[in-house]
């Protein structure tokens, strides 16, 4: 679990994303997830992900949207 001051992006002002870490107990890996909120709620990219191996992803993007569209 992230400390409170690291759970929103940006750190100050109105949050555009809420950030969480998912780390299974059985492996030495993790995934960061930035879930859209506030003014980004309708963003076409959905939830941005980044795993411990540096692989970027998107969960629930709009139709036709891919990782390259969202991670620039």
Tab-separated table of N, CA, C and O in Angstrom:
chain	number	residue	atom	x	y	z
A	1	UNK	N	0.841	-1.179	0.000
A	1	UNK	CA	0.000	0.000	0.000
A	1	UNK	C	0.886	1.242	0.000
A	1	UNK	O	1.883	1.307	0.706
A	2	UNK	N	0.494	2.195	-0.799
A	2	UNK	CA	1.255	3.433	-0.883
A	2	UNK	C	0.901	4.382	0.257
A	2	UNK	O	-0.243	4.417	0.704
A	3	UNK	N	1.862	5.184	0.702
A	3	UNK	CA	1.554	6.223	1.680
A	3	UNK	C	0.544	7.205	1.071
A	3	UNK	O	0.501	7.391	-0.152
A	4	UNK	N	-0.250	7.812	1.898
A	4	UNK	CA	-1.312	8.723	1.452
A	4	UNK	C	-0.812	9.770	0.458
A	4	UNK	O	-1.455	10.039	-0.551
A	5	UNK	N	0.357	10.353	0.701
A	5	UNK	CA	0.844	11.432	-0.162
A	5	UNK	C	1.271	10.965	-1.559
A	5	UNK	O	1.546	11.777	-2.426
A	6	UNK	N	1.318	9.656	-1.790
A	6	UNK	CA	1.676	9.130	-3.104
A	6	UNK	C	0.487	8.528	-3.855
A	6	UNK	O	0.643	7.994	-4.945
A	7	UNK	N	-0.705	8.611	-3.295
A	7	UNK	CA	-1.871	7.956	-3.889
A	7	UNK	C	-2.606	8.778	-4.932
A	7	UNK	O	-3.516	8.268	-5.580
A	8	UNK	N	-2.253	10.028	-5.094
A	8	UNK	CA	-2.921	10.869	-6.082
A	8	UNK	C	-1.906	11.514	-6.997
A	8	UNK	O	-0.800	11.834	-6.600
A	9	UNK	N	-2.331	11.718	-8.238
A	9	UNK	CA	-1.495	12.428	-9.192
A	9	UNK	C	-2.347	13.501	-9.855
A	9	UNK	O	-3.420	13.184	-10.374
A	10	UNK	N	-1.923	14.737	-9.814
A	10	UNK	CA	-0.715	15.225	-9.158
A	10	UNK	C	-0.834	15.172	-7.637
A	10	UNK	O	-1.924	14.979	-7.101
A	11	UNK	N	0.306	15.358	-6.951
A	11	UNK	CA	0.324	15.262	-5.487
A	11	UNK	C	-0.492	16.351	-4.819
A	11	UNK	O	-1.002	16.164	-3.738
A	12	UNK	N	-0.585	17.515	-5.446
A	12	UNK	CA	-1.357	18.616	-4.880
A	12	UNK	C	-2.435	19.037	-5.870
A	12	UNK	O	-2.328	18.784	-7.065
A	13	UNK	N	-3.460	19.677	-5.363
A	13	UNK	CA	-4.566	20.093	-6.222
A	13	UNK	C	-5.522	18.944	-6.467
A	13	UNK	O	-5.512	17.927	-5.769
A	14	UNK	N	-6.345	19.111	-7.474
A	14	UNK	CA	-7.345	18.095	-7.808
A	14	UNK	C	-6.684	16.902	-8.484
A	14	UNK	O	-5.937	17.067	-9.450
A	15	UNK	N	-6.969	15.721	-7.985
A	15	UNK	CA	-6.366	14.504	-8.538
A	15	UNK	C	-6.926	14.177	-9.921
A	15	UNK	O	-8.128	14.293	-10.158
A	16	UNK	N	-6.056	13.780	-10.832
A	16	UNK	CA	-6.443	13.258	-12.142
A	16	UNK	C	-6.409	11.733	-12.149
A	16	UNK	O	-7.085	11.096	-12.945
A	17	UNK	N	-5.581	11.168	-11.284
A	17	UNK	CA	-5.439	9.721	-11.159
A	17	UNK	C	-5.279	9.344	-9.689
A	17	UNK	O	-4.694	10.102	-8.921
A	18	UNK	N	-5.783	8.169	-9.335
A	18	UNK	CA	-5.458	7.577	-8.041
A	18	UNK	C	-4.504	6.424	-8.337
A	18	UNK	O	-4.708	5.661	-9.286
A	19	UNK	N	-3.452	6.327	-7.561
A	19	UNK	CA	-2.385	5.362	-7.821
A	19	UNK	C	-2.397	4.279	-6.744
A	19	UNK	O	-2.540	4.570	-5.554
A	20	UNK	N	-2.241	3.033	-7.177
A	20	UNK	CA	-2.209	1.904	-6.249
A	20	UNK	C	-1.145	0.908	-6.716
A	20	UNK	O	-0.819	0.841	-7.897
A	21	UNK	N	-0.625	0.144	-5.762
A	21	UNK	CA	0.350	-0.907	-6.051
A	21	UNK	C	-0.306	-2.249	-5.772
A	21	UNK	O	-0.919	-2.442	-4.729
A	22	UNK	N	-0.161	-3.172	-6.711
A	22	UNK	CA	-0.665	-4.526	-6.546
A	22	UNK	C	0.534	-5.461	-6.585
A	22	UNK	O	1.264	-5.493	-7.578
A	23	UNK	N	0.756	-6.183	-5.487
A	23	UNK	CA	1.911	-7.077	-5.379
A	23	UNK	C	1.455	-8.412	-4.796
A	23	UNK	O	1.142	-8.500	-3.616
A	24	UNK	N	1.411	-9.454	-5.630
A	24	UNK	CA	1.022	-10.771	-5.120
A	24	UNK	C	2.025	-11.280	-4.086
A	24	UNK	O	3.217	-11.003	-4.196
A	25	UNK	N	1.534	-11.986	-3.111
A	25	UNK	CA	2.396	-12.531	-2.051
A	25	UNK	C	3.340	-13.613	-2.561
A	25	UNK	O	4.351	-13.892	-1.944
A	26	UNK	N	3.022	-14.214	-3.682
A	26	UNK	CA	3.772	-15.383	-4.142
A	26	UNK	C	4.908	-15.062	-5.104
A	26	UNK	O	5.668	-15.946	-5.461
A	27	UNK	N	5.017	-13.831	-5.556
A	27	UNK	CA	6.078	-13.488	-6.500
A	27	UNK	C	6.795	-12.221	-6.052
A	27	UNK	O	6.338	-11.509	-5.170
A	28	UNK	N	7.909	-11.949	-6.690
A	28	UNK	CA	8.673	-10.730	-6.410
A	28	UNK	C	8.404	-9.703	-7.498
A	28	UNK	O	9.329	-9.177	-8.112
A	29	UNK	N	7.136	-9.461	-7.732
A	29	UNK	CA	6.753	-8.521	-8.772
A	29	UNK	C	5.648	-7.606	-8.253
A	29	UNK	O	5.078	-7.851	-7.195
A	30	UNK	N	5.382	-6.563	-9.017
A	30	UNK	CA	4.304	-5.643	-8.655
A	30	UNK	C	3.771	-4.989	-9.911
A	30	UNK	O	4.405	-5.013	-10.968
A	31	UNK	N	2.604	-4.422	-9.792
A	31	UNK	CA	2.014	-3.614	-10.856
A	31	UNK	C	1.488	-2.331	-10.238
A	31	UNK	O	0.777	-2.370	-9.230
A	32	UNK	N	1.871	-1.207	-10.815
A	32	UNK	CA	1.312	0.085	-10.437
A	32	UNK	C	0.117	0.343	-11.335
A	32	UNK	O	0.179	0.088	-12.546
A	33	UNK	N	-0.971	0.822	-10.747
A	33	UNK	CA	-2.152	1.167	-11.534
A	33	UNK	C	-2.550	2.596	-11.219
A	33	UNK	O	-2.707	2.965	-10.060
A	34	UNK	N	-2.707	3.393	-12.274
A	34	UNK	CA	-3.176	4.768	-12.152
A	34	UNK	C	-4.584	4.804	-12.742
A	34	UNK	O	-4.765	4.707	-13.959
A	35	UNK	N	-5.573	4.916	-11.856
A	35	UNK	CA	-6.972	4.905	-12.271
A	35	UNK	C	-7.461	6.330	-12.449
A	35	UNK	O	-7.309	7.162	-11.553
A	36	UNK	N	-8.043	6.601	-13.583
A	36	UNK	CA	-8.500	7.958	-13.890
A	36	UNK	C	-9.603	8.406	-12.930
A	36	UNK	O	-10.429	7.604	-12.481
A	37	UNK	N	-9.593	9.698	-12.637
A	37	UNK	CA	-10.593	10.292	-11.755
A	37	UNK	C	-10.704	11.777	-12.096
A	37	UNK	O	-9.916	12.299	-12.874
A	38	UNK	N	-11.646	12.447	-11.508
A	38	UNK	CA	-11.789	13.887	-11.724
A	38	UNK	C	-11.909	14.237	-13.195
A	38	UNK	O	-12.669	13.607	-13.936
A	39	UNK	N	-11.119	15.214	-13.636
A	39	UNK	CA	-11.193	15.680	-15.023
A	39	UNK	C	-10.759	14.618	-16.034
A	39	UNK	O	-11.026	14.744	-17.225
A	40	UNK	N	-10.103	13.572	-15.580
A	40	UNK	CA	-9.657	12.500	-16.480
A	40	UNK	C	-10.637	11.325	-16.522
A	40	UNK	O	-10.387	10.327	-17.199
A	41	UNK	N	-11.755	11.421	-15.815
A	41	UNK	CA	-12.699	10.306	-15.713
A	41	UNK	C	-13.140	9.735	-17.050
A	41	UNK	O	-13.384	8.542	-17.165
A	42	UNK	N	-13.269	10.565	-18.046
A	42	UNK	CA	-13.728	10.103	-19.353
A	42	UNK	C	-12.576	9.880	-20.337
A	42	UNK	O	-12.815	9.666	-21.525
A	43	UNK	N	-11.346	9.899	-19.851
A	43	UNK	CA	-10.189	9.728	-20.734
A	43	UNK	C	-10.255	8.399	-21.465
A	43	UNK	O	-10.602	7.369	-20.876
A	44	UNK	N	-9.885	8.394	-22.736
A	44	UNK	CA	-9.980	7.206	-23.577
A	44	UNK	C	-9.029	6.083	-23.189
A	44	UNK	O	-9.211	4.939	-23.580
A	45	UNK	N	-8.010	6.397	-22.391
A	45	UNK	CA	-6.993	5.391	-22.074
A	45	UNK	C	-7.364	4.465	-20.916
A	45	UNK	O	-6.722	3.444	-20.725
A	46	UNK	N	-8.348	4.803	-20.141
A	46	UNK	CA	-8.701	3.942	-19.014
A	46	UNK	C	-7.635	3.984	-17.934
A	46	UNK	O	-7.025	5.014	-17.685
A	47	UNK	N	-7.369	2.852	-17.319
A	47	UNK	CA	-6.377	2.750	-16.244
A	47	UNK	C	-5.006	2.448	-16.843
A	47	UNK	O	-4.851	1.510	-17.614
A	48	UNK	N	-4.019	3.262	-16.465
A	48	UNK	CA	-2.650	3.043	-16.926
A	48	UNK	C	-1.960	2.069	-15.974
A	48	UNK	O	-2.147	2.158	-14.758
A	49	UNK	N	-1.158	1.160	-16.511
A	49	UNK	CA	-0.441	0.202	-15.682
A	49	UNK	C	1.046	0.208	-16.026
A	49	UNK	O	1.443	0.538	-17.145
A	50	UNK	N	1.850	-0.141	-15.041
A	50	UNK	CA	3.293	-0.284	-15.214
A	50	UNK	C	3.740	-1.381	-14.265
A	50	UNK	O	3.505	-1.292	-13.055
A	51	UNK	N	4.362	-2.434	-14.808
A	51	UNK	CA	4.761	-3.525	-13.918
A	51	UNK	C	6.237	-3.444	-13.551
A	51	UNK	O	6.970	-2.580	-14.032
A	52	UNK	N	6.649	-4.341	-12.684
A	52	UNK	CA	8.011	-4.326	-12.145
A	52	UNK	C	9.074	-4.594	-13.209
A	52	UNK	O	10.250	-4.367	-12.967
A	53	UNK	N	8.679	-5.036	-14.374
A	53	UNK	CA	9.623	-5.283	-15.453
A	53	UNK	C	9.633	-4.138	-16.462
A	53	UNK	O	10.288	-4.228	-17.494
A	54	UNK	N	8.893	-3.066	-16.142
A	54	UNK	CA	8.864	-1.897	-17.000
A	54	UNK	C	7.866	-1.966	-18.141
A	54	UNK	O	7.880	-1.118	-19.029
A	55	UNK	N	6.992	-2.968	-18.119
A	55	UNK	CA	6.007	-3.113	-19.189
A	55	UNK	C	4.826	-2.190	-18.917
A	55	UNK	O	4.193	-2.262	-17.864
A	56	UNK	N	4.546	-1.311	-19.888
A	56	UNK	CA	3.447	-0.372	-19.772
A	56	UNK	C	2.191	-0.994	-20.371
A	56	UNK	O	2.267	-1.747	-21.336
A	57	UNK	N	1.036	-0.650	-19.798
A	57	UNK	CA	-0.214	-1.191	-20.312
A	57	UNK	C	-1.377	-0.261	-20.046
A	57	UNK	O	-1.234	0.792	-19.411
A	58	UNK	N	-2.543	-0.660	-20.537
A	58	UNK	CA	-3.796	0.049	-20.272
A	58	UNK	C	-4.879	-0.984	-20.002
A	58	UNK	O	-4.937	-2.015	-20.664
A	59	UNK	N	-5.717	-0.728	-19.015
A	59	UNK	CA	-6.871	-1.566	-18.709
A	59	UNK	C	-8.124	-0.799	-19.099
A	59	UNK	O	-8.265	0.374	-18.755
A	60	UNK	N	-9.019	-1.447	-19.802
A	60	UNK	CA	-10.315	-0.888	-20.191
A	60	UNK	C	-10.217	0.379	-21.044
A	60	UNK	O	-10.923	1.360	-20.787
A	61	UNK	N	-9.361	0.376	-22.054
A	61	UNK	CA	-9.312	1.557	-22.931
A	61	UNK	C	-10.532	1.597	-23.849
A	61	UNK	O	-11.228	0.595	-24.012
A	62	UNK	N	-10.770	2.751	-24.457
A	62	UNK	CA	-11.831	2.879	-25.445
A	62	UNK	C	-11.489	2.006	-26.660
A	62	UNK	O	-10.322	1.676	-26.898
A	63	UNK	N	-12.470	1.645	-27.421
A	63	UNK	CA	-12.276	0.837	-28.623
A	63	UNK	C	-11.265	1.496	-29.561
A	63	UNK	O	-11.358	2.696	-29.829
A	64	UNK	N	-10.301	0.721	-30.000
A	64	UNK	CA	-9.305	1.209	-30.941
A	64	UNK	C	-8.109	1.905	-30.313
A	64	UNK	O	-7.186	2.290	-31.001
A	65	UNK	N	-8.116	2.061	-28.988
A	65	UNK	CA	-7.014	2.731	-28.297
A	65	UNK	C	-6.026	1.670	-27.824
A	65	UNK	O	-6.416	0.639	-27.276
A	66	UNK	N	-4.726	1.912	-28.026
A	66	UNK	CA	-3.725	0.939	-27.583
A	66	UNK	C	-2.695	1.607	-26.670
A	66	UNK	O	-2.740	2.816	-26.446
A	67	UNK	N	-1.775	0.821	-26.178
A	67	UNK	CA	-0.768	1.299	-25.236
A	67	UNK	C	0.026	2.475	-25.792
A	67	UNK	O	0.257	3.471	-25.104
A	68	UNK	N	0.430	2.397	-27.053
A	68	UNK	CA	1.225	3.468	-27.662
A	68	UNK	C	0.470	4.800	-27.699
A	68	UNK	O	1.073	5.858	-27.625
A	69	UNK	N	-0.859	4.734	-27.792
A	69	UNK	CA	-1.662	5.962	-27.791
A	69	UNK	C	-1.636	6.656	-26.433
A	69	UNK	O	-1.782	7.861	-26.347
A	70	UNK	N	-1.484	5.877	-25.378
A	70	UNK	CA	-1.645	6.397	-24.026
A	70	UNK	C	-0.322	6.686	-23.312
A	70	UNK	O	-0.270	7.546	-22.445
A	71	UNK	N	0.708	5.956	-23.652
A	71	UNK	CA	2.030	6.157	-23.032
A	71	UNK	C	2.935	6.830	-24.055
A	71	UNK	O	3.454	6.181	-24.955
A	72	UNK	N	3.109	8.118	-23.903
A	72	UNK	CA	3.963	8.864	-24.838
A	72	UNK	C	5.122	9.473	-24.116
A	72	UNK	O	5.082	9.798	-22.997
